[in-house]
Amino acid sequence: MKRTRQAKWFGFIQQGLQPVVPLLLLTFLALPAFAAPITFNTALPVAQGEGIFRAQFKYLTASDDGPEDRDLTVAMVPLVGVYGLTEKWALFGILPYLNKELEVNTAVGRRRREVSGFGDTTFLARYTVFQQDRPGQTFRIAPFAGLETPTGEDGEKDSLGRLPQTLQLGSGSWDPLLGVVSTWQTLERQIDVAISYKFNTAANNFEFGDLVRFDLSYQHRIWPRELGSGVPAFLYGVLESNLIWQGHNAVDGHDDPDSGGATLYLAPGIQWVTKRTVLESAVQIPLIQNLNGNALENDFILTLSFRRNF
Amino acid sequence: MGWRTLKTLLVALFVMLPLTGVAEVTQAVISVDGMSCPFCAFGVEKKLKTVNGTDEVVVDMKNGTATLVAEDGKSIDIAQIGKAVRAAGFTPGLLRISVVGTVKEDHENLLLDVRNSTLTLQLIKLSSQLKPYLLDLVISGTVASFSGTLSEVQSNLPLLTLETVKEIMP
Protein backbone atom coordinates (compact mmCIF):
# COMPACT_ATOMS: atom_id res chain seq x y z
CA MET A 1 0.00 0.00 0.00
CA LYS A 2 2.74 2.34 1.04
CA ARG A 3 4.68 1.51 -2.10
CA THR A 4 1.62 2.23 -4.28
CA ARG A 5 1.20 5.65 -2.69
CA GLN A 6 4.85 6.47 -3.18
CA ALA A 7 4.57 5.45 -6.81
CA LYS A 8 1.62 7.81 -7.29
CA TRP A 9 3.50 10.75 -5.78
CA PHE A 10 6.53 9.87 -7.82
CA GLY A 11 4.44 9.79 -10.97
CA PHE A 12 2.98 13.16 -10.11
CA ILE A 13 6.38 14.68 -9.60
CA GLN A 14 7.61 13.20 -12.84
CA GLN A 15 4.72 14.84 -14.64
CA GLY A 16 5.79 18.08 -13.11
CA LEU A 17 9.16 17.66 -14.75
CA GLN A 18 7.69 17.65 -18.21
CA PRO A 19 6.76 21.27 -18.89
CA VAL A 20 10.36 22.07 -19.51
CA VAL A 21 10.27 23.83 -22.83
CA PRO A 22 7.77 26.59 -22.10
CA LEU A 23 9.40 27.42 -18.79
CA LEU A 24 12.83 27.81 -20.24
CA LEU A 25 11.64 29.69 -23.24
CA LEU A 26 9.94 32.18 -21.01
CA THR A 27 13.07 32.66 -18.98
CA PHE A 28 15.16 33.25 -22.05
CA LEU A 29 12.62 35.51 -23.63
CA ALA A 30 13.14 37.92 -20.78
CA LEU A 31 16.25 39.24 -22.50
CA PRO A 32 16.49 43.01 -22.30
CA ALA A 33 14.82 44.32 -25.38
CA PHE A 34 15.67 47.83 -24.22
CA ALA A 35 15.03 49.78 -27.32
CA ALA A 36 13.51 48.54 -30.51
CA PRO A 37 12.23 44.97 -30.82
CA ILE A 38 9.71 43.77 -28.26
CA THR A 39 10.81 40.18 -27.80
CA PHE A 40 14.59 40.48 -28.01
CA ASN A 41 17.52 42.86 -27.92
CA THR A 42 18.72 45.59 -30.27
CA ALA A 43 22.01 47.17 -31.30
CA LEU A 44 20.82 50.74 -30.78
CA PRO A 45 22.94 52.83 -28.44
CA VAL A 46 22.56 53.83 -24.81
CA ALA A 47 24.13 57.21 -24.16
CA GLN A 48 27.26 57.18 -22.04
CA GLY A 49 26.45 57.61 -18.36
CA GLU A 50 22.71 57.35 -19.00
CA GLY A 51 20.24 54.64 -18.08
CA ILE A 52 17.05 52.97 -19.20
CA PHE A 53 14.57 51.14 -17.03
CA ARG A 54 12.22 48.55 -18.44
CA ALA A 55 9.43 46.64 -16.80
CA GLN A 56 7.66 43.90 -18.70
CA PHE A 57 4.71 41.71 -17.99
CA LYS A 58 4.78 38.34 -19.68
CA TYR A 59 2.01 35.82 -19.54
CA LEU A 60 2.37 32.33 -20.91
CA THR A 61 0.12 29.35 -21.02
CA ALA A 62 1.02 25.85 -22.11
CA SER A 63 -1.01 22.69 -22.09
CA ASP A 64 -1.49 19.24 -23.52
CA ASP A 65 -4.46 17.10 -24.52
CA GLY A 66 -3.16 13.94 -22.88
CA PRO A 67 -4.71 12.10 -19.95
CA GLU A 68 -2.81 14.28 -17.48
CA ASP A 69 -4.42 17.38 -19.00
CA ARG A 70 -1.52 19.50 -17.88
CA ASP A 71 -2.05 23.23 -17.68
CA LEU A 72 0.89 25.49 -17.08
CA THR A 73 0.52 29.21 -16.45
CA VAL A 74 3.46 31.50 -15.94
CA ALA A 75 3.22 35.21 -15.17
CA MET A 76 6.47 37.05 -15.14
CA VAL A 77 7.63 40.60 -14.52
CA PRO A 78 11.23 41.03 -15.67
CA LEU A 79 12.74 44.25 -14.36
CA VAL A 80 15.52 45.46 -16.61
CA GLY A 81 18.13 48.13 -15.96
CA VAL A 82 20.44 49.30 -18.73
CA TYR A 83 23.46 51.56 -18.34
CA GLY A 84 25.64 53.14 -21.01
CA LEU A 85 29.17 52.58 -19.75
CA THR A 86 30.72 54.21 -22.81
CA GLU A 87 29.40 55.11 -26.24
CA LYS A 88 30.13 51.50 -27.31
CA TRP A 89 29.58 49.49 -24.13
CA ALA A 90 26.19 48.93 -22.55
CA LEU A 91 25.51 46.90 -19.41
CA PHE A 92 22.26 45.17 -18.59
CA GLY A 93 20.78 43.60 -15.49
CA ILE A 94 17.55 41.58 -15.58
CA LEU A 95 15.74 40.45 -12.46
CA PRO A 96 12.47 38.57 -13.09
CA TYR A 97 9.63 38.14 -10.65
CA LEU A 98 7.81 34.89 -11.42
CA ASN A 99 4.61 33.11 -10.66
CA LYS A 100 4.43 29.55 -11.95
CA GLU A 101 1.41 27.34 -11.63
CA LEU A 102 0.97 23.80 -12.87
CA GLU A 103 -2.24 21.79 -12.77
CA VAL A 104 -2.20 18.14 -13.64
CA ASN A 105 -4.39 15.06 -13.33
CA THR A 106 -2.92 12.37 -11.14
CA ALA A 107 -4.08 9.04 -9.83
CA VAL A 108 -5.22 10.84 -6.70
CA GLY A 109 -7.07 13.63 -8.48
CA ARG A 110 -6.22 16.97 -10.04
CA ARG A 111 -3.33 18.66 -8.32
CA ARG A 112 -1.91 22.14 -8.42
CA ARG A 113 1.60 23.26 -7.62
CA GLU A 114 2.51 26.91 -7.49
CA VAL A 115 5.48 29.06 -6.70
CA SER A 116 6.18 32.80 -6.67
CA GLY A 117 9.24 34.95 -6.16
CA PHE A 118 12.29 36.42 -7.79
CA GLY A 119 14.10 34.27 -10.32
CA ASP A 120 17.65 34.14 -11.62
CA THR A 121 19.35 37.43 -12.40
CA THR A 122 21.02 37.86 -15.77
CA PHE A 123 23.88 40.27 -16.41
CA LEU A 124 24.84 41.20 -19.95
CA ALA A 125 27.44 43.34 -21.63
CA ARG A 126 27.08 44.51 -25.21
CA TYR A 127 29.72 46.14 -27.39
CA THR A 128 29.15 47.91 -30.70
CA VAL A 129 31.79 46.62 -33.09
CA PHE A 130 30.43 48.22 -36.24
CA GLN A 131 28.53 51.46 -36.66
CA GLN A 132 27.64 53.28 -39.84
CA ASP A 133 25.66 56.47 -39.28
CA ARG A 134 24.09 58.56 -41.99
CA PRO A 135 21.54 61.36 -41.80
CA GLY A 136 18.32 59.74 -40.59
CA GLN A 137 19.63 56.18 -40.51
CA THR A 138 22.03 53.89 -38.73
CA PHE A 139 23.39 50.38 -39.10
CA ARG A 140 25.06 48.61 -36.20
CA ILE A 141 26.43 45.24 -35.21
CA ALA A 142 26.87 44.46 -31.53
CA PRO A 143 27.94 41.17 -29.96
CA PHE A 144 26.88 40.54 -26.39
CA ALA A 145 27.83 38.14 -23.63
CA GLY A 146 26.21 37.46 -20.32
CA LEU A 147 25.72 35.23 -17.35
CA GLU A 148 22.54 34.02 -15.71
CA THR A 149 23.27 33.83 -12.01
CA PRO A 150 21.43 31.54 -9.58
CA THR A 151 19.74 34.21 -7.48
CA GLY A 152 16.34 32.51 -7.66
CA GLU A 153 15.33 29.98 -5.02
CA ASP A 154 16.01 26.48 -6.33
CA GLY A 155 14.86 24.48 -3.32
CA GLU A 156 11.19 25.49 -3.15
CA LYS A 157 8.82 23.00 -1.53
CA ASP A 158 5.12 22.64 -1.11
CA SER A 159 2.94 20.18 0.75
CA LEU A 160 3.95 17.50 -1.74
CA GLY A 161 7.65 17.99 -1.16
CA ARG A 162 10.36 19.63 -3.24
CA LEU A 163 9.09 21.13 -6.46
CA PRO A 164 10.51 19.65 -9.64
CA GLN A 165 13.47 21.59 -11.00
CA THR A 166 11.47 23.04 -13.89
CA LEU A 167 9.02 24.64 -11.51
CA GLN A 168 11.69 26.16 -9.32
CA LEU A 169 12.20 29.92 -9.43
CA GLY A 170 15.91 29.51 -10.08
CA SER A 171 17.99 26.94 -11.89
CA GLY A 172 20.74 26.87 -9.28
CA SER A 173 23.29 26.97 -12.08
CA TRP A 174 25.58 29.58 -13.59
CA ASP A 175 24.64 29.80 -17.25
CA PRO A 176 26.68 31.87 -19.73
CA LEU A 177 25.23 33.15 -22.98
CA LEU A 178 26.65 34.67 -26.15
CA GLY A 179 25.09 36.38 -29.10
CA VAL A 180 25.19 39.07 -31.70
CA VAL A 181 22.54 41.56 -32.73
CA SER A 182 22.38 43.81 -35.76
CA THR A 183 20.07 46.77 -36.32
CA TRP A 184 19.25 48.87 -39.35
CA GLN A 185 17.07 51.83 -38.51
CA THR A 186 15.73 54.69 -40.57
CA LEU A 187 13.12 57.30 -39.76
CA GLU A 188 10.47 55.09 -41.38
CA ARG A 189 11.37 51.54 -40.42
CA GLN A 190 13.71 49.28 -38.52
CA ILE A 191 15.01 45.76 -38.90
CA ASP A 192 16.74 43.84 -36.11
CA VAL A 193 18.34 40.42 -36.39
CA ALA A 194 19.86 38.49 -33.51
CA ILE A 195 21.34 35.08 -32.91
CA SER A 196 22.31 33.80 -29.49
CA TYR A 197 23.37 30.71 -27.61
CA LYS A 198 22.88 29.91 -23.94
CA PHE A 199 25.07 27.28 -22.32
CA ASN A 200 23.04 25.79 -19.50
CA THR A 201 25.05 24.08 -16.80
CA ALA A 202 24.09 21.51 -14.18
CA ALA A 203 22.85 22.04 -10.64
CA ASN A 204 20.79 19.83 -8.31
CA ASN A 205 21.56 16.85 -10.57
CA PHE A 206 19.67 18.58 -13.32
CA GLU A 207 20.83 20.38 -16.45
CA PHE A 208 18.56 22.30 -18.75
CA GLY A 209 19.29 21.78 -22.42
CA ASP A 210 21.32 24.46 -24.18
CA LEU A 211 19.31 27.06 -26.02
CA VAL A 212 19.80 28.59 -29.46
CA ARG A 213 17.61 31.29 -30.85
CA PHE A 214 17.33 33.30 -34.04
CA ASP A 215 15.24 36.45 -33.89
CA LEU A 216 13.99 38.81 -36.54
CA SER A 217 12.01 42.01 -36.12
CA TYR A 218 10.49 44.50 -38.54
CA GLN A 219 9.04 47.77 -37.30
CA HIS A 220 7.22 50.21 -39.52
CA ARG A 221 6.26 53.74 -38.56
CA ILE A 222 2.53 53.98 -39.12
CA TRP A 223 2.04 57.36 -37.44
CA PRO A 224 2.77 60.17 -38.07
CA ARG A 225 2.65 59.58 -41.80
CA GLU A 226 4.63 62.78 -42.42
CA LEU A 227 7.29 63.89 -40.00
CA GLY A 228 6.93 67.34 -38.53
CA SER A 229 9.52 69.36 -36.66
CA GLY A 230 10.92 68.53 -33.26
CA VAL A 231 10.71 65.05 -31.78
CA PRO A 232 7.23 63.67 -32.47
CA ALA A 233 6.02 60.44 -30.92
CA PHE A 234 6.14 57.44 -33.27
CA LEU A 235 3.61 54.64 -33.51
CA TYR A 236 5.20 51.50 -34.94
CA GLY A 237 3.53 48.38 -36.23
CA VAL A 238 5.77 45.46 -35.33
CA LEU A 239 6.17 41.95 -36.69
CA GLU A 240 8.71 39.65 -35.10
CA SER A 241 9.67 36.02 -35.35
CA ASN A 242 11.62 33.87 -32.90
CA LEU A 243 13.07 30.52 -33.87
CA ILE A 244 14.11 28.74 -30.69
CA TRP A 245 15.80 25.39 -30.33
CA GLN A 246 16.55 23.69 -27.07
CA GLY A 247 18.49 20.53 -26.35
CA HIS A 248 17.36 17.74 -24.07
CA ASN A 249 17.42 18.34 -20.34
CA ALA A 250 19.58 15.96 -18.38
CA VAL A 251 18.44 14.37 -15.12
CA ASP A 252 21.21 12.68 -13.15
CA GLY A 253 23.30 12.79 -16.30
CA HIS A 254 20.67 11.15 -18.51
CA ASP A 255 18.78 12.91 -21.26
CA ASP A 256 15.10 13.49 -20.61
CA PRO A 257 13.34 12.38 -23.83
CA ASP A 258 10.33 14.56 -23.02
CA SER A 259 12.22 17.82 -23.22
CA GLY A 260 13.70 20.11 -25.81
CA GLY A 261 12.80 20.71 -29.42
CA ALA A 262 12.20 23.62 -31.74
CA THR A 263 9.55 26.31 -31.79
CA LEU A 264 8.91 29.07 -34.30
CA TYR A 265 6.92 32.03 -33.03
CA LEU A 266 5.34 34.83 -35.00
CA ALA A 267 4.73 37.93 -32.91
CA PRO A 268 2.63 40.83 -34.16
CA GLY A 269 2.82 43.86 -31.94
CA ILE A 270 2.46 47.57 -31.56
CA GLN A 271 4.81 50.15 -30.10
CA TRP A 272 4.31 53.76 -28.98
CA VAL A 273 7.64 55.57 -28.78
CA THR A 274 8.22 59.02 -27.33
CA LYS A 275 11.44 60.75 -26.33
CA ARG A 276 11.34 59.34 -22.81
CA THR A 277 8.89 56.47 -22.84
CA VAL A 278 8.05 53.36 -24.84
CA LEU A 279 4.80 51.46 -24.40
CA GLU A 280 4.44 48.24 -26.34
CA SER A 281 2.71 44.94 -26.62
CA ALA A 282 3.14 41.76 -28.64
CA VAL A 283 1.68 38.28 -28.72
CA GLN A 284 4.01 35.43 -29.61
CA ILE A 285 2.02 32.77 -31.39
CA PRO A 286 3.72 29.43 -31.98
CA LEU A 287 3.53 28.64 -35.69
CA ILE A 288 5.58 25.45 -35.51
CA GLN A 289 6.32 23.38 -32.41
CA ASN A 290 8.50 20.42 -33.10
CA LEU A 291 9.03 19.25 -29.53
CA ASN A 292 10.59 16.08 -28.24
CA GLY A 293 8.52 13.33 -26.64
CA ASN A 294 5.75 14.53 -24.39
CA ALA A 295 6.99 18.07 -23.82
CA LEU A 296 4.31 20.67 -23.20
CA GLU A 297 3.32 22.91 -26.08
CA ASN A 298 3.05 26.66 -25.70
CA ASP A 299 -0.32 28.25 -26.39
CA PHE A 300 0.89 31.86 -26.58
CA ILE A 301 3.06 34.42 -24.83
CA LEU A 302 1.64 37.88 -24.17
CA THR A 303 4.08 40.72 -23.53
CA LEU A 304 3.21 44.15 -22.20
CA SER A 305 6.14 46.44 -21.69
CA PHE A 306 7.14 49.86 -20.50
CA ARG A 307 10.53 51.57 -20.92
CA ARG A 308 11.74 54.84 -19.56
CA ASN A 309 14.82 56.91 -20.27
CA PHE A 310 16.28 58.56 -17.20
CA MET B 1 18.99 115.91 -14.15
CA GLY B 2 16.91 117.22 -16.97
CA TRP B 3 14.72 115.26 -19.33
CA ARG B 4 17.28 115.65 -22.12
CA THR B 5 20.09 114.12 -20.01
CA LEU B 6 17.84 111.26 -18.92
CA LYS B 7 16.88 110.60 -22.54
CA THR B 8 20.54 110.51 -23.55
CA LEU B 9 21.29 108.04 -20.78
CA LEU B 10 18.38 105.82 -21.75
CA VAL B 11 19.47 105.79 -25.39
CA ALA B 12 23.03 104.94 -24.34
CA LEU B 13 21.75 102.08 -22.16
CA PHE B 14 19.60 100.79 -25.02
CA VAL B 15 22.59 100.78 -27.35
CA MET B 16 24.70 98.96 -24.75
CA LEU B 17 22.10 96.22 -24.14
CA PRO B 18 23.01 94.06 -27.14
CA LEU B 19 26.65 94.16 -26.06
CA THR B 20 25.99 92.85 -22.59
CA GLY B 21 23.08 90.57 -23.41
CA VAL B 22 24.38 88.75 -26.49
CA ALA B 23 26.45 85.62 -25.93
CA GLU B 24 29.55 85.07 -28.05
CA VAL B 25 28.88 81.69 -29.71
CA THR B 26 25.19 82.34 -29.51
CA GLN B 27 23.85 79.33 -31.34
CA ALA B 28 25.14 76.07 -32.76
CA VAL B 29 23.34 73.61 -35.02
CA ILE B 30 24.90 70.17 -35.18
CA SER B 31 23.90 67.42 -37.61
CA VAL B 32 23.49 64.14 -35.70
CA ASP B 33 24.03 61.29 -38.13
CA GLY B 34 22.32 58.02 -37.18
CA MET B 35 19.63 59.57 -35.01
CA SER B 36 16.43 58.01 -36.28
CA CYS B 37 14.04 57.33 -33.40
CA PRO B 38 12.54 59.51 -30.66
CA PHE B 39 13.81 57.32 -27.83
CA CYS B 40 17.40 57.78 -29.05
CA ALA B 41 16.93 61.54 -29.40
CA PHE B 42 16.60 61.82 -25.63
CA GLY B 43 20.21 60.74 -25.08
CA VAL B 44 21.42 63.24 -27.68
CA GLU B 45 19.49 66.06 -26.06
CA LYS B 46 20.67 65.16 -22.58
CA LYS B 47 24.33 64.95 -23.57
CA LEU B 48 24.22 68.22 -25.51
CA LYS B 49 22.72 70.00 -22.50
CA THR B 50 25.99 69.30 -20.68
CA VAL B 51 27.98 71.39 -23.19
CA ASN B 52 29.31 74.46 -21.37
CA GLY B 53 27.35 77.62 -22.02
CA THR B 54 24.26 75.82 -23.33
CA ASP B 55 20.87 76.89 -22.11
CA GLU B 56 18.54 74.97 -24.39
CA VAL B 57 18.74 72.10 -26.88
CA VAL B 58 16.13 71.56 -29.56
CA VAL B 59 16.29 68.29 -31.51
CA ASP B 60 14.73 67.96 -34.92
CA MET B 61 14.25 64.37 -36.04
CA LYS B 62 13.27 65.14 -39.62
CA ASN B 63 16.39 67.17 -40.36
CA GLY B 64 18.59 65.12 -38.05
CA THR B 65 19.86 68.19 -36.22
CA ALA B 66 20.17 69.54 -32.71
CA THR B 67 20.21 73.27 -32.05
CA LEU B 68 22.05 74.58 -29.00
CA VAL B 69 21.13 78.02 -27.69
CA ALA B 70 23.56 79.81 -25.39
CA GLU B 71 22.81 80.96 -21.89
CA ASP B 72 22.53 84.71 -21.54
CA GLY B 73 26.00 86.25 -21.50
CA LYS B 74 27.74 82.93 -22.08
CA SER B 75 29.41 81.30 -25.05
CA ILE B 76 28.76 77.72 -26.18
CA ASP B 77 31.90 75.59 -25.97
CA ILE B 78 31.99 74.33 -29.55
CA ALA B 79 34.81 71.87 -28.83
CA GLN B 80 32.48 69.85 -26.59
CA ILE B 81 29.64 69.48 -29.09
CA GLY B 82 31.07 66.64 -31.17
CA LYS B 83 32.18 64.77 -28.05
CA ALA B 84 28.67 65.04 -26.61
CA VAL B 85 27.11 63.60 -29.78
CA ARG B 86 29.60 60.71 -29.73
CA ALA B 87 28.88 60.06 -26.05
CA ALA B 88 25.22 59.69 -27.00
CA GLY B 89 26.27 56.94 -29.42
CA PHE B 90 25.93 58.88 -32.67
CA THR B 91 28.16 60.55 -35.25
CA PRO B 92 28.52 64.33 -35.39
CA GLY B 93 28.11 65.88 -38.82
CA LEU B 94 28.17 69.50 -39.99
CA LEU B 95 28.32 72.14 -37.28
CA ARG B 96 26.84 75.55 -38.05
CA ILE B 97 27.37 78.35 -35.56
CA SER B 98 26.35 81.94 -34.97
CA VAL B 99 29.08 83.95 -33.31
CA VAL B 100 29.80 87.53 -32.29
CA GLY B 101 33.29 88.97 -32.70
CA THR B 102 35.74 91.11 -34.65
CA VAL B 103 37.78 90.35 -37.75
CA LYS B 104 41.54 90.75 -37.92
CA GLU B 105 44.12 90.12 -40.62
CA ASP B 106 47.07 87.83 -40.07
CA HIS B 107 49.50 87.02 -42.93
CA GLU B 108 46.79 87.49 -45.54
CA ASN B 109 44.42 85.28 -43.58
CA LEU B 110 41.27 86.70 -42.09
CA LEU B 111 40.69 85.60 -38.51
CA LEU B 112 37.65 86.05 -36.35
CA ASP B 113 38.27 86.79 -32.69
CA VAL B 114 35.26 85.62 -30.75
CA ARG B 115 34.28 88.32 -28.31
CA ASN B 116 35.07 87.80 -24.61
CA SER B 117 36.72 84.50 -25.45
CA THR B 118 40.11 83.06 -26.33
CA LEU B 119 38.54 81.36 -29.36
CA THR B 120 39.80 82.43 -32.77
CA LEU B 121 38.43 81.09 -36.05
CA GLN B 122 39.97 81.25 -39.50
CA LEU B 123 37.54 82.48 -42.16
CA ILE B 124 37.76 80.41 -45.32
CA LYS B 125 36.17 80.12 -48.75
CA LEU B 126 35.44 83.85 -48.85
CA SER B 127 33.75 85.18 -51.96
CA SER B 128 35.22 88.07 -53.90
CA GLN B 129 32.38 90.28 -52.65
CA LEU B 130 32.69 89.29 -49.03
CA LYS B 131 36.44 89.68 -48.63
CA PRO B 132 36.61 93.48 -49.24
CA TYR B 133 33.71 93.94 -46.87
CA LEU B 134 35.51 91.96 -44.16
CA LEU B 135 38.67 94.00 -44.74
CA ASP B 136 36.60 97.11 -44.06
CA LEU B 137 35.49 95.53 -40.81
CA VAL B 138 39.14 94.94 -39.93
CA ILE B 139 39.93 98.62 -40.41
CA SER B 140 36.87 99.87 -38.57
CA GLY B 141 37.07 97.27 -35.76
CA THR B 142 33.35 96.74 -36.06
CA VAL B 143 31.76 94.06 -33.88
CA ALA B 144 29.58 91.83 -36.02
CA SER B 145 27.50 88.67 -35.88
CA PHE B 146 28.77 85.90 -38.14
CA SER B 147 27.27 82.59 -39.08
CA GLY B 148 28.69 79.72 -41.03
CA THR B 149 29.81 76.12 -41.04
CA LEU B 150 32.65 75.07 -38.80
CA SER B 151 35.32 72.49 -39.56
CA GLU B 152 38.51 71.33 -37.84
CA VAL B 153 36.72 72.04 -34.57
CA GLN B 154 39.34 70.31 -32.41
CA SER B 155 42.30 72.20 -33.87
CA ASN B 156 43.81 75.38 -32.39
CA LEU B 157 42.43 77.33 -35.28
CA PRO B 158 39.01 76.02 -36.33
CA LEU B 159 37.86 76.94 -39.81
CA LEU B 160 34.65 78.85 -40.47
CA THR B 161 33.06 78.81 -43.89
CA LEU B 162 31.27 82.12 -43.64
CA GLU B 163 27.67 82.42 -44.81
CA THR B 164 26.32 85.65 -43.31
CA VAL B 165 27.67 88.74 -41.59
CA LYS B 166 25.67 91.38 -39.76
CA GLU B 167 27.19 94.43 -38.13
CA ILE B 168 26.20 95.00 -34.53
CA MET B 169 27.89 98.35 -33.81
CA PRO B 170 30.88 100.35 -35.01
PDB file of C-alpha atoms in Angstrom, chain A residues 45 47-48 50 87 131 133-138 140 185-187 227-232 234 273-276 278 309-310, chain B residues 32-47 58-64 83 86-91:
ATOM      1  CA  PRO A  45      22.941  52.834 -28.436  1.00  0.00           C
ATOM      2  CA  ALA A  47      24.133  57.212 -24.163  1.00  0.00           C
ATOM      3  CA  GLN A  48      27.261  57.180 -22.036  1.00  0.00           C
ATOM      4  CA  GLU A  50      22.705  57.350 -18.996  1.00  0.00           C
ATOM      5  CA  GLU A  87      29.397  55.111 -26.240  1.00  0.00           C
ATOM      6  CA  GLN A 131      28.527  51.462 -36.661  1.00  0.00           C
ATOM      7  CA  ASP A 133      25.657  56.470 -39.277  1.00  0.00           C
ATOM      8  CA  ARG A 134      24.090  58.565 -41.988  1.00  0.00           C
ATOM      9  CA  PRO A 135      21.541  61.360 -41.801  1.00  0.00           C
ATOM     10  CA  GLY A 136      18.323  59.738 -40.586  1.00  0.00           C
ATOM     11  CA  GLN A 137      19.628  56.178 -40.512  1.00  0.00           C
ATOM     12  CA  THR A 138      22.027  53.892 -38.730  1.00  0.00           C
ATOM     13  CA  ARG A 140      25.060  48.610 -36.202  1.00  0.00           C
ATOM     14  CA  GLN A 185      17.070  51.827 -38.507  1.00  0.00           C
ATOM     15  CA  THR A 186      15.728  54.686 -40.571  1.00  0.00           C
ATOM     16  CA  LEU A 187      13.117  57.295 -39.757  1.00  0.00           C
ATOM     17  CA  LEU A 227       7.295  63.889 -39.996  1.00  0.00           C
ATOM     18  CA  GLY A 228       6.932  67.343 -38.528  1.00  0.00           C
ATOM     19  CA  SER A 229       9.518  69.358 -36.660  1.00  0.00           C
ATOM     20  CA  GLY A 230      10.922  68.531 -33.259  1.00  0.00           C
ATOM     21  CA  VAL A 231      10.713  65.047 -31.783  1.00  0.00           C
ATOM     22  CA  PRO A 232       7.232  63.674 -32.471  1.00  0.00           C
ATOM     23  CA  PHE A 234       6.142  57.438 -33.265  1.00  0.00           C
ATOM     24  CA  VAL A 273       7.641  55.566 -28.780  1.00  0.00           C
ATOM     25  CA  THR A 274       8.215  59.020 -27.331  1.00  0.00           C
ATOM     26  CA  LYS A 275      11.437  60.748 -26.333  1.00  0.00           C
ATOM     27  CA  ARG A 276      11.338  59.340 -22.808  1.00  0.00           C
ATOM     28  CA  VAL A 278       8.050  53.360 -24.837  1.00  0.00           C
ATOM     29  CA  ASN A 309      14.823  56.908 -20.267  1.00  0.00           C
ATOM     30  CA  PHE A 310      16.282  58.558 -17.195  1.00  0.00           C
TER      31      PHE A 310
ATOM     32  CA  VAL B  32      23.488  64.145 -35.704  1.00  0.00           C
ATOM     33  CA  ASP B  33      24.026  61.286 -38.135  1.00  0.00           C
ATOM     34  CA  GLY B  34      22.319  58.024 -37.178  1.00  0.00           C
ATOM     35  CA  MET B  35      19.631  59.572 -35.012  1.00  0.00           C
ATOM     36  CA  SER B  36      16.426  58.008 -36.282  1.00  0.00           C
ATOM     37  CA  CYS B  37      14.038  57.334 -33.404  1.00  0.00           C
ATOM     38  CA  PRO B  38      12.535  59.513 -30.662  1.00  0.00           C
ATOM     39  CA  PHE B  39      13.806  57.318 -27.829  1.00  0.00           C
ATOM     40  CA  CYS B  40      17.397  57.782 -29.046  1.00  0.00           C
ATOM     41  CA  ALA B  41      16.928  61.545 -29.396  1.00  0.00           C
ATOM     42  CA  PHE B  42      16.595  61.822 -25.633  1.00  0.00           C
ATOM     43  CA  GLY B  43      20.209  60.744 -25.081  1.00  0.00           C
ATOM     44  CA  VAL B  44      21.422  63.244 -27.682  1.00  0.00           C
ATOM     45  CA  GLU B  45      19.489  66.058 -26.056  1.00  0.00           C
ATOM     46  CA  LYS B  46      20.672  65.155 -22.578  1.00  0.00           C
ATOM     47  CA  LYS B  47      24.326  64.949 -23.570  1.00  0.00           C
ATOM     48  CA  VAL B  58      16.131  71.563 -29.557  1.00  0.00           C
ATOM     49  CA  VAL B  59      16.294  68.292 -31.508  1.00  0.00           C
ATOM     50  CA  ASP B  60      14.726  67.961 -34.921  1.00  0.00           C
ATOM     51  CA  MET B  61      14.254  64.373 -36.044  1.00  0.00           C
ATOM     52  CA  LYS B  62      13.271  65.139 -39.620  1.00  0.00           C
ATOM     53  CA  ASN B  63      16.388  67.166 -40.357  1.00  0.00           C
ATOM     54  CA  GLY B  64      18.593  65.122 -38.054  1.00  0.00           C
ATOM     55  CA  LYS B  83      32.180  64.772 -28.052  1.00  0.00           C
ATOM     56  CA  ARG B  86      29.596  60.705 -29.730  1.00  0.00           C
ATOM     57  CA  ALA B  87      28.882  60.063 -26.051  1.00  0.00           C
ATOM     58  CA  ALA B  88      25.222  59.691 -27.002  1.00  0.00           C
ATOM     59  CA  GLY B  89      26.272  56.943 -29.421  1.00  0.00           C
ATOM     60  CA  PHE B  90      25.933  58.880 -32.673  1.00  0.00           C
ATOM     61  CA  THR B  91      28.160  60.552 -35.248  1.00  0.00           C
TER      62      THR B  91
END
